[in-house]
Amino acid sequence: DNNYSLLLVTSQNNIDKEKEIINMIKSHRVDGAIIVTHYNHDENKLKGCPLVSIDRHLGNDIPLITSDNYDATMNALEKLFASGARKIAFIGSKPCVDSEVNLRYQAYVDFVKKHGLPTLDLFEVVGHGGESEMVAQFFEKYKDFDAIFVSGCSLSIAIHNELLNRKMAIPNDIQLVSYDGLFLGTEMLTAIQQPIKEMAIASFLTLTKLIKGEEVNKKQIFNTTFIKGETTL
């Protein structure tokens, strides 16, 4: 609609591919980029590059688009507590870079401390495809819990499948809440839903302003929606 062409690139866990895109911007072969990265980049080498980052902090000069990670997670945990859950676990993939996603884990740490609950967490770096191994590690480490907060859709699928394999009734035995994701087959997941479309549009509009040399907001935080599905009481 705005007369731009789109080049979609997946780095496939290869930082050199991301550097290639940055070099294409510097050589004016690409006007700018919206980036979701798992790598640290030299902030000095990003100066002058029209870039917008999703969730990840790439430096003071790179605008950031994110959601209300901390507040949304705290709200979901409080809802689990209000439903009677007292052994609430947390599992999530830890970003390799400074990211707003880390605030989900911080909310969990603050929550269990506030209520004097046991800390049942697994927050480690895991690559795409390694979710099943992480879930197996989680169930090996923890045996007694009545709710799980999952930071990420792909992990939620793996957790949900493992709960079914273990014949654990959802939500009567174990309640499940996910940050992202909504449907697991025909079952509606209780989830924190990010306004993906609005965030995407904001990312694009911010980038076009950068390309034109206009001033932009350095950080935009979008409110999420808590959607009660079939995986919580």
PDB file of C-alpha atoms in Angstrom:
ATOM      1  CA  ASP A   1       0.000   0.000   0.000  1.00  0.00           C
ATOM      2  CA  ASN A   2       2.954   2.342   0.585  1.00  0.00           C
ATOM      3  CA  ASN A   3       4.893   1.333  -2.536  1.00  0.00           C
ATOM      4  CA  TYR A   4       7.621  -0.584  -0.729  1.00  0.00           C
ATOM      5  CA  SER A   5       8.896  -4.016  -1.686  1.00  0.00           C
ATOM      6  CA  LEU A   6       9.361  -6.594   1.063  1.00  0.00           C
ATOM      7  CA  LEU A   7      12.425  -8.782   1.494  1.00  0.00           C
ATOM      8  CA  LEU A   8      11.826 -11.462   4.123  1.00  0.00           C
ATOM      9  CA  VAL A   9      14.975 -13.020   5.591  1.00  0.00           C
ATOM     10  CA  THR A  10      15.471 -15.719   8.208  1.00  0.00           C
ATOM     11  CA  SER A  11      18.958 -15.802   9.662  1.00  0.00           C
ATOM     12  CA  GLN A  12      18.698 -19.528  10.524  1.00  0.00           C
ATOM     13  CA  ASN A  13      20.722 -18.816  13.683  1.00  0.00           C
ATOM     14  CA  ASN A  14      23.484 -17.314  11.584  1.00  0.00           C
ATOM     15  CA  ILE A  15      24.636 -13.865  12.683  1.00  0.00           C
ATOM     16  CA  ASP A  16      26.473 -13.368   9.383  1.00  0.00           C
ATOM     17  CA  LYS A  17      23.136 -13.271   7.562  1.00  0.00           C
ATOM     18  CA  GLU A  18      21.984 -10.467   9.840  1.00  0.00           C
ATOM     19  CA  LYS A  19      25.242  -8.604   9.261  1.00  0.00           C
ATOM     20  CA  GLU A  20      24.688  -9.005   5.521  1.00  0.00           C
ATOM     21  CA  ILE A  21      21.322  -7.234   5.772  1.00  0.00           C
ATOM     22  CA  ILE A  22      22.903  -4.427   7.808  1.00  0.00           C
ATOM     23  CA  ASN A  23      25.605  -4.064   5.152  1.00  0.00           C
ATOM     24  CA  MET A  24      22.904  -3.937   2.461  1.00  0.00           C
ATOM     25  CA  ILE A  25      21.312  -1.012   4.301  1.00  0.00           C
ATOM     26  CA  LYS A  26      24.646   0.783   4.587  1.00  0.00           C
ATOM     27  CA  SER A  27      25.287   0.321   0.861  1.00  0.00           C
ATOM     28  CA  HIS A  28      21.751   1.554   0.089  1.00  0.00           C
ATOM     29  CA  ARG A  29      20.649  -1.723  -1.496  1.00  0.00           C
ATOM     30  CA  VAL A  30      17.951  -1.927   1.196  1.00  0.00           C
ATOM     31  CA  ASP A  31      16.192   1.115   2.669  1.00  0.00           C
ATOM     32  CA  GLY A  32      15.758  -0.297   6.182  1.00  0.00           C
ATOM     33  CA  ALA A  33      14.763  -3.331   8.203  1.00  0.00           C
ATOM     34  CA  ILE A  34      12.520  -4.550  10.995  1.00  0.00           C
ATOM     35  CA  ILE A  35      14.648  -6.967  12.977  1.00  0.00           C
ATOM     36  CA  VAL A  36      14.037  -9.724  15.510  1.00  0.00           C
ATOM     37  CA  THR A  37      17.457 -10.912  16.548  1.00  0.00           C
ATOM     38  CA  HIS A  38      18.970 -13.419  18.946  1.00  0.00           C
ATOM     39  CA  TYR A  39      22.418 -11.862  18.649  1.00  0.00           C
ATOM     40  CA  ASN A  40      24.268  -8.876  20.027  1.00  0.00           C
ATOM     41  CA  HIS A  41      25.387  -6.420  17.367  1.00  0.00           C
ATOM     42  CA  ASP A  42      27.998  -3.689  17.719  1.00  0.00           C
ATOM     43  CA  GLU A  43      25.927  -0.592  18.443  1.00  0.00           C
ATOM     44  CA  ASN A  44      28.450   1.631  16.688  1.00  0.00           C
ATOM     45  CA  LYS A  45      28.032  -0.353  13.474  1.00  0.00           C
ATOM     46  CA  LEU A  46      24.276   0.157  13.585  1.00  0.00           C
ATOM     47  CA  LYS A  47      24.443   3.947  13.721  1.00  0.00           C
ATOM     48  CA  GLY A  48      22.835   5.533  10.719  1.00  0.00           C
ATOM     49  CA  CYS A  49      20.985   2.347   9.804  1.00  0.00           C
ATOM     50  CA  PRO A  50      17.179   2.662   9.646  1.00  0.00           C
ATOM     51  CA  LEU A  51      16.308  -0.256  11.936  1.00  0.00           C
ATOM     52  CA  VAL A  52      13.337  -1.069  14.148  1.00  0.00           C
ATOM     53  CA  SER A  53      13.704  -3.846  16.712  1.00  0.00           C
ATOM     54  CA  ILE A  54      11.014  -6.134  18.063  1.00  0.00           C
ATOM     55  CA  ASP A  55      11.535  -6.812  21.810  1.00  0.00           C
ATOM     56  CA  ARG A  56      15.349  -6.733  21.645  1.00  0.00           C
ATOM     57  CA  HIS A  57      17.454  -3.803  22.881  1.00  0.00           C
ATOM     58  CA  LEU A  58      19.962  -2.941  20.172  1.00  0.00           C
ATOM     59  CA  GLY A  59      21.014   0.432  21.512  1.00  0.00           C
ATOM     60  CA  ASN A  60      19.606   3.856  22.346  1.00  0.00           C
ATOM     61  CA  ASP A  61      19.369   4.831  18.681  1.00  0.00           C
ATOM     62  CA  ILE A  62      17.291   1.820  17.580  1.00  0.00           C
ATOM     63  CA  PRO A  63      13.513   2.187  18.136  1.00  0.00           C
ATOM     64  CA  LEU A  64      11.878  -0.654  20.041  1.00  0.00           C
ATOM     65  CA  ILE A  65       8.417  -2.160  19.582  1.00  0.00           C
ATOM     66  CA  THR A  66       7.190  -4.431  22.376  1.00  0.00           C
ATOM     67  CA  SER A  67       4.240  -5.426  24.560  1.00  0.00           C
ATOM     68  CA  ASP A  68       3.561  -4.989  28.280  1.00  0.00           C
ATOM     69  CA  ASN A  69       5.526  -8.118  29.179  1.00  0.00           C
ATOM     70  CA  TYR A  70       5.870  -7.498  32.922  1.00  0.00           C
ATOM     71  CA  ASP A  71       2.357  -6.314  33.686  1.00  0.00           C
ATOM     72  CA  ALA A  72       0.708  -8.936  31.474  1.00  0.00           C
ATOM     73  CA  THR A  73       2.647 -11.763  33.114  1.00  0.00           C
ATOM     74  CA  MET A  74       1.966 -10.482  36.629  1.00  0.00           C
ATOM     75  CA  ASN A  75      -1.742 -10.184  35.834  1.00  0.00           C
ATOM     76  CA  ALA A  76      -1.886 -13.771  34.531  1.00  0.00           C
ATOM     77  CA  LEU A  77      -0.041 -15.112  37.574  1.00  0.00           C
ATOM     78  CA  GLU A  78      -2.389 -13.269  39.913  1.00  0.00           C
ATOM     79  CA  LYS A  79      -5.348 -14.859  38.126  1.00  0.00           C
ATOM     80  CA  LEU A  80      -3.820 -18.297  38.678  1.00  0.00           C
ATOM     81  CA  PHE A  81      -3.319 -17.462  42.343  1.00  0.00           C
ATOM     82  CA  ALA A  82      -6.927 -16.255  42.655  1.00  0.00           C
ATOM     83  CA  SER A  83      -8.108 -19.567  41.190  1.00  0.00           C
ATOM     84  CA  GLY A  84      -6.369 -21.441  44.014  1.00  0.00           C
ATOM     85  CA  ALA A  85      -3.025 -22.327  42.441  1.00  0.00           C
ATOM     86  CA  ARG A  86      -0.193 -22.277  44.996  1.00  0.00           C
ATOM     87  CA  LYS A  87       2.566 -24.203  43.193  1.00  0.00           C
ATOM     88  CA  ILE A  88       2.936 -22.179  40.031  1.00  0.00           C
ATOM     89  CA  ALA A  89       5.830 -23.042  37.733  1.00  0.00           C
ATOM     90  CA  PHE A  90       7.481 -20.931  35.040  1.00  0.00           C
ATOM     91  CA  ILE A  91       9.184 -22.209  31.901  1.00  0.00           C
ATOM     92  CA  GLY A  92      10.611 -20.042  29.163  1.00  0.00           C
ATOM     93  CA  SER A  93      13.321 -19.649  26.582  1.00  0.00           C
ATOM     94  CA  LYS A  94      15.886 -17.123  27.791  1.00  0.00           C
ATOM     95  CA  PRO A  95      16.919 -14.599  25.132  1.00  0.00           C
ATOM     96  CA  CYS A  96      20.615 -14.437  24.288  1.00  0.00           C
ATOM     97  CA  VAL A  97      20.381 -10.647  24.124  1.00  0.00           C
ATOM     98  CA  ASP A  98      18.942  -7.901  26.315  1.00  0.00           C
ATOM     99  CA  SER A  99      15.239  -8.252  25.645  1.00  0.00           C
ATOM    100  CA  GLU A 100      11.882  -7.121  26.999  1.00  0.00           C
ATOM    101  CA  VAL A 101      10.986 -10.838  27.123  1.00  0.00           C
ATOM    102  CA  ASN A 102      13.151 -11.099  30.237  1.00  0.00           C
ATOM    103  CA  LEU A 103      10.524  -9.030  32.054  1.00  0.00           C
ATOM    104  CA  ARG A 104       8.188 -12.035  31.979  1.00  0.00           C
ATOM    105  CA  TYR A 105      10.628 -13.962  34.128  1.00  0.00           C
ATOM    106  CA  GLN A 106      11.214 -10.943  36.373  1.00  0.00           C
ATOM    107  CA  ALA A 107       7.462 -10.731  36.957  1.00  0.00           C
ATOM    108  CA  TYR A 108       7.441 -14.388  38.015  1.00  0.00           C
ATOM    109  CA  VAL A 109      10.342 -13.864  40.432  1.00  0.00           C
ATOM    110  CA  ASP A 110       8.573 -10.869  41.977  1.00  0.00           C
ATOM    111  CA  PHE A 111       5.253 -12.724  42.125  1.00  0.00           C
ATOM    112  CA  VAL A 112       6.459 -15.790  44.042  1.00  0.00           C
ATOM    113  CA  LYS A 113       8.398 -13.547  46.420  1.00  0.00           C
ATOM    114  CA  LYS A 114       5.321 -11.406  47.031  1.00  0.00           C
ATOM    115  CA  HIS A 115       3.128 -14.403  47.904  1.00  0.00           C
ATOM    116  CA  GLY A 116       5.794 -16.536  49.592  1.00  0.00           C
ATOM    117  CA  LEU A 117       5.393 -19.342  47.048  1.00  0.00           C
ATOM    118  CA  PRO A 118       7.994 -21.924  46.003  1.00  0.00           C
ATOM    119  CA  THR A 119      10.150 -21.009  43.015  1.00  0.00           C
ATOM    120  CA  LEU A 120       9.625 -23.614  40.288  1.00  0.00           C
ATOM    121  CA  ASP A 121      11.323 -22.193  37.229  1.00  0.00           C
ATOM    122  CA  LEU A 122      13.303 -23.163  34.172  1.00  0.00           C
ATOM    123  CA  PHE A 123      14.496 -20.175  32.167  1.00  0.00           C
ATOM    124  CA  GLU A 124      17.306 -21.158  29.838  1.00  0.00           C
ATOM    125  CA  VAL A 125      18.509 -20.529  26.317  1.00  0.00           C
ATOM    126  CA  VAL A 126      16.945 -23.016  23.905  1.00  0.00           C
ATOM    127  CA  GLY A 127      17.112 -23.017  20.119  1.00  0.00           C
ATOM    128  CA  HIS A 128      14.120 -23.612  17.908  1.00  0.00           C
ATOM    129  CA  GLY A 129      13.613 -27.350  17.782  1.00  0.00           C
ATOM    130  CA  GLY A 130      14.942 -27.861  21.294  1.00  0.00           C
ATOM    131  CA  GLU A 131      11.610 -27.343  23.055  1.00  0.00           C
ATOM    132  CA  SER A 132      10.961 -31.043  23.688  1.00  0.00           C
ATOM    133  CA  GLU A 133      14.321 -31.494  25.385  1.00  0.00           C
ATOM    134  CA  MET A 134      13.677 -28.467  27.589  1.00  0.00           C
ATOM    135  CA  VAL A 135      10.234 -29.760  28.554  1.00  0.00           C
ATOM    136  CA  ALA A 136      11.731 -33.146  29.447  1.00  0.00           C
ATOM    137  CA  GLN A 137      14.276 -31.351  31.641  1.00  0.00           C
ATOM    138  CA  PHE A 138      11.471 -29.419  33.311  1.00  0.00           C
ATOM    139  CA  PHE A 139       9.465 -32.543  34.193  1.00  0.00           C
ATOM    140  CA  GLU A 140      12.605 -34.258  35.448  1.00  0.00           C
ATOM    141  CA  LYS A 141      13.334 -31.325  37.745  1.00  0.00           C
ATOM    142  CA  TYR A 142       9.824 -30.663  39.062  1.00  0.00           C
ATOM    143  CA  LYS A 143       7.218 -33.209  40.150  1.00  0.00           C
ATOM    144  CA  ASP A 144       4.767 -31.196  42.226  1.00  0.00           C
ATOM    145  CA  PHE A 145       3.012 -28.188  40.714  1.00  0.00           C
ATOM    146  CA  ASP A 146      -0.572 -27.163  40.027  1.00  0.00           C
ATOM    147  CA  ALA A 147      -0.092 -24.530  37.327  1.00  0.00           C
ATOM    148  CA  ILE A 148       2.433 -23.621  34.644  1.00  0.00           C
ATOM    149  CA  PHE A 149       3.097 -20.259  33.042  1.00  0.00           C
ATOM    150  CA  VAL A 150       4.816 -20.723  29.679  1.00  0.00           C
ATOM    151  CA  SER A 151       6.729 -17.902  28.015  1.00  0.00           C
ATOM    152  CA  GLY A 152       6.245 -18.635  24.328  1.00  0.00           C
ATOM    153  CA  CYS A 153       3.891 -20.451  21.993  1.00  0.00           C
ATOM    154  CA  SER A 154       6.174 -23.254  20.801  1.00  0.00           C
ATOM    155  CA  LEU A 155       7.036 -24.224  24.372  1.00  0.00           C
ATOM    156  CA  SER A 156       3.331 -24.187  25.241  1.00  0.00           C
ATOM    157  CA  ILE A 157       2.647 -26.777  22.564  1.00  0.00           C
ATOM    158  CA  ALA A 158       5.423 -29.008  23.897  1.00  0.00           C
ATOM    159  CA  ILE A 159       4.234 -28.605  27.508  1.00  0.00           C
ATOM    160  CA  HIS A 160       0.623 -29.287  26.558  1.00  0.00           C
ATOM    161  CA  ASN A 161       1.571 -32.457  24.684  1.00  0.00           C
ATOM    162  CA  GLU A 162       3.645 -33.707  27.608  1.00  0.00           C
ATOM    163  CA  LEU A 163       0.821 -33.097  30.069  1.00  0.00           C
ATOM    164  CA  LEU A 164      -1.499 -35.147  27.861  1.00  0.00           C
ATOM    165  CA  ASN A 165       1.090 -37.908  27.534  1.00  0.00           C
ATOM    166  CA  ARG A 166       1.333 -38.062  31.310  1.00  0.00           C
ATOM    167  CA  LYS A 167      -2.477 -38.289  31.611  1.00  0.00           C
ATOM    168  CA  MET A 168      -2.568 -35.064  33.638  1.00  0.00           C
ATOM    169  CA  ALA A 169      -5.988 -33.440  33.440  1.00  0.00           C
ATOM    170  CA  ILE A 170      -6.062 -29.853  32.180  1.00  0.00           C
ATOM    171  CA  PRO A 171      -7.168 -27.687  33.959  1.00  0.00           C
ATOM    172  CA  ASN A 172      -8.343 -29.743  36.938  1.00  0.00           C
ATOM    173  CA  ASP A 173      -4.898 -31.149  37.779  1.00  0.00           C
ATOM    174  CA  ILE A 174      -2.702 -28.589  36.046  1.00  0.00           C
ATOM    175  CA  GLN A 175      -3.629 -25.131  34.843  1.00  0.00           C
ATOM    176  CA  LEU A 176      -1.760 -23.757  31.839  1.00  0.00           C
ATOM    177  CA  VAL A 177      -1.241 -20.161  30.703  1.00  0.00           C
ATOM    178  CA  SER A 178       0.859 -19.115  27.720  1.00  0.00           C
ATOM    179  CA  TYR A 179       2.352 -15.829  26.561  1.00  0.00           C
ATOM    180  CA  ASP A 180       1.276 -15.988  22.901  1.00  0.00           C
ATOM    181  CA  GLY A 181      -0.665 -18.761  21.261  1.00  0.00           C
ATOM    182  CA  LEU A 182      -4.389 -19.332  21.437  1.00  0.00           C
ATOM    183  CA  PHE A 183      -5.407 -22.687  19.977  1.00  0.00           C
ATOM    184  CA  LEU A 184      -3.899 -26.135  20.506  1.00  0.00           C
ATOM    185  CA  GLY A 185      -5.795 -28.246  18.027  1.00  0.00           C
ATOM    186  CA  THR A 186      -9.442 -27.702  18.929  1.00  0.00           C
ATOM    187  CA  GLU A 187      -8.657 -26.641  22.502  1.00  0.00           C
ATOM    188  CA  MET A 188      -8.550 -22.952  23.308  1.00  0.00           C
ATOM    189  CA  LEU A 189      -5.532 -22.077  25.391  1.00  0.00           C
ATOM    190  CA  THR A 190      -5.653 -19.504  28.172  1.00  0.00           C
ATOM    191  CA  ALA A 191      -3.189 -17.008  26.812  1.00  0.00           C
ATOM    192  CA  ILE A 192      -1.780 -13.511  26.810  1.00  0.00           C
ATOM    193  CA  GLN A 193      -2.453 -12.279  23.306  1.00  0.00           C
ATOM    194  CA  GLN A 194      -0.218  -9.616  21.827  1.00  0.00           C
ATOM    195  CA  PRO A 195      -1.740  -7.176  19.307  1.00  0.00           C
ATOM    196  CA  ILE A 196       0.478  -8.532  16.531  1.00  0.00           C
ATOM    197  CA  LYS A 197      -1.124  -6.608  13.674  1.00  0.00           C
ATOM    198  CA  GLU A 198      -0.953  -3.284  15.503  1.00  0.00           C
ATOM    199  CA  MET A 199       2.662  -3.920  16.504  1.00  0.00           C
ATOM    200  CA  ALA A 200       3.549  -4.825  12.923  1.00  0.00           C
ATOM    201  CA  ILE A 201       1.958  -1.680  11.530  1.00  0.00           C
ATOM    202  CA  ALA A 202       3.706   0.463  14.148  1.00  0.00           C
ATOM    203  CA  SER A 203       7.017  -1.183  13.251  1.00  0.00           C
ATOM    204  CA  PHE A 204       6.536  -0.412   9.577  1.00  0.00           C
ATOM    205  CA  LEU A 205       5.403   3.172  10.103  1.00  0.00           C
ATOM    206  CA  THR A 206       8.301   3.817  12.482  1.00  0.00           C
ATOM    207  CA  LEU A 207      10.723   2.430   9.924  1.00  0.00           C
ATOM    208  CA  THR A 208       9.342   4.604   7.110  1.00  0.00           C
ATOM    209  CA  LYS A 209       9.785   7.669   9.311  1.00  0.00           C
ATOM    210  CA  LEU A 210      13.390   6.680   9.985  1.00  0.00           C
ATOM    211  CA  ILE A 211      14.014   6.235   6.270  1.00  0.00           C
ATOM    212  CA  LYS A 212      12.672   9.756   5.678  1.00  0.00           C
ATOM    213  CA  GLY A 213      14.823  11.146   8.483  1.00  0.00           C
ATOM    214  CA  GLU A 214      11.874  12.017  10.713  1.00  0.00           C
ATOM    215  CA  GLU A 215      11.756  11.858  14.514  1.00  0.00           C
ATOM    216  CA  VAL A 216      10.276   8.668  16.023  1.00  0.00           C
ATOM    217  CA  ASN A 217       9.321   7.286  19.415  1.00  0.00           C
ATOM    218  CA  LYS A 218      12.253   5.281  20.752  1.00  0.00           C
ATOM    219  CA  LYS A 219      10.032   2.805  22.595  1.00  0.00           C
ATOM    220  CA  GLN A 220       6.432   1.805  21.985  1.00  0.00           C
ATOM    221  CA  ILE A 221       4.709  -0.566  24.421  1.00  0.00           C
ATOM    222  CA  PHE A 222       1.444  -2.205  23.354  1.00  0.00           C
ATOM    223  CA  ASN A 223      -1.146  -3.555  25.755  1.00  0.00           C
ATOM    224  CA  THR A 224      -1.922  -7.253  25.589  1.00  0.00           C
ATOM    225  CA  THR A 225      -5.228  -9.033  26.199  1.00  0.00           C
ATOM    226  CA  PHE A 226      -5.716 -11.859  28.693  1.00  0.00           C
ATOM    227  CA  ILE A 227      -7.952 -14.453  27.075  1.00  0.00           C
ATOM    228  CA  LYS A 228      -9.373 -17.156  29.322  1.00  0.00           C
ATOM    229  CA  GLY A 229      -9.524 -20.440  27.475  1.00  0.00           C
ATOM    230  CA  GLU A 230     -10.029 -24.076  28.427  1.00  0.00           C
ATOM    231  CA  THR A 231      -6.685 -24.575  30.192  1.00  0.00           C
ATOM    232  CA  THR A 232      -7.447 -22.655  33.399  1.00  0.00           C
ATOM    233  CA  LEU A 233     -10.191 -22.875  36.015  1.00  0.00           C
TER     234      LEU A 233
END
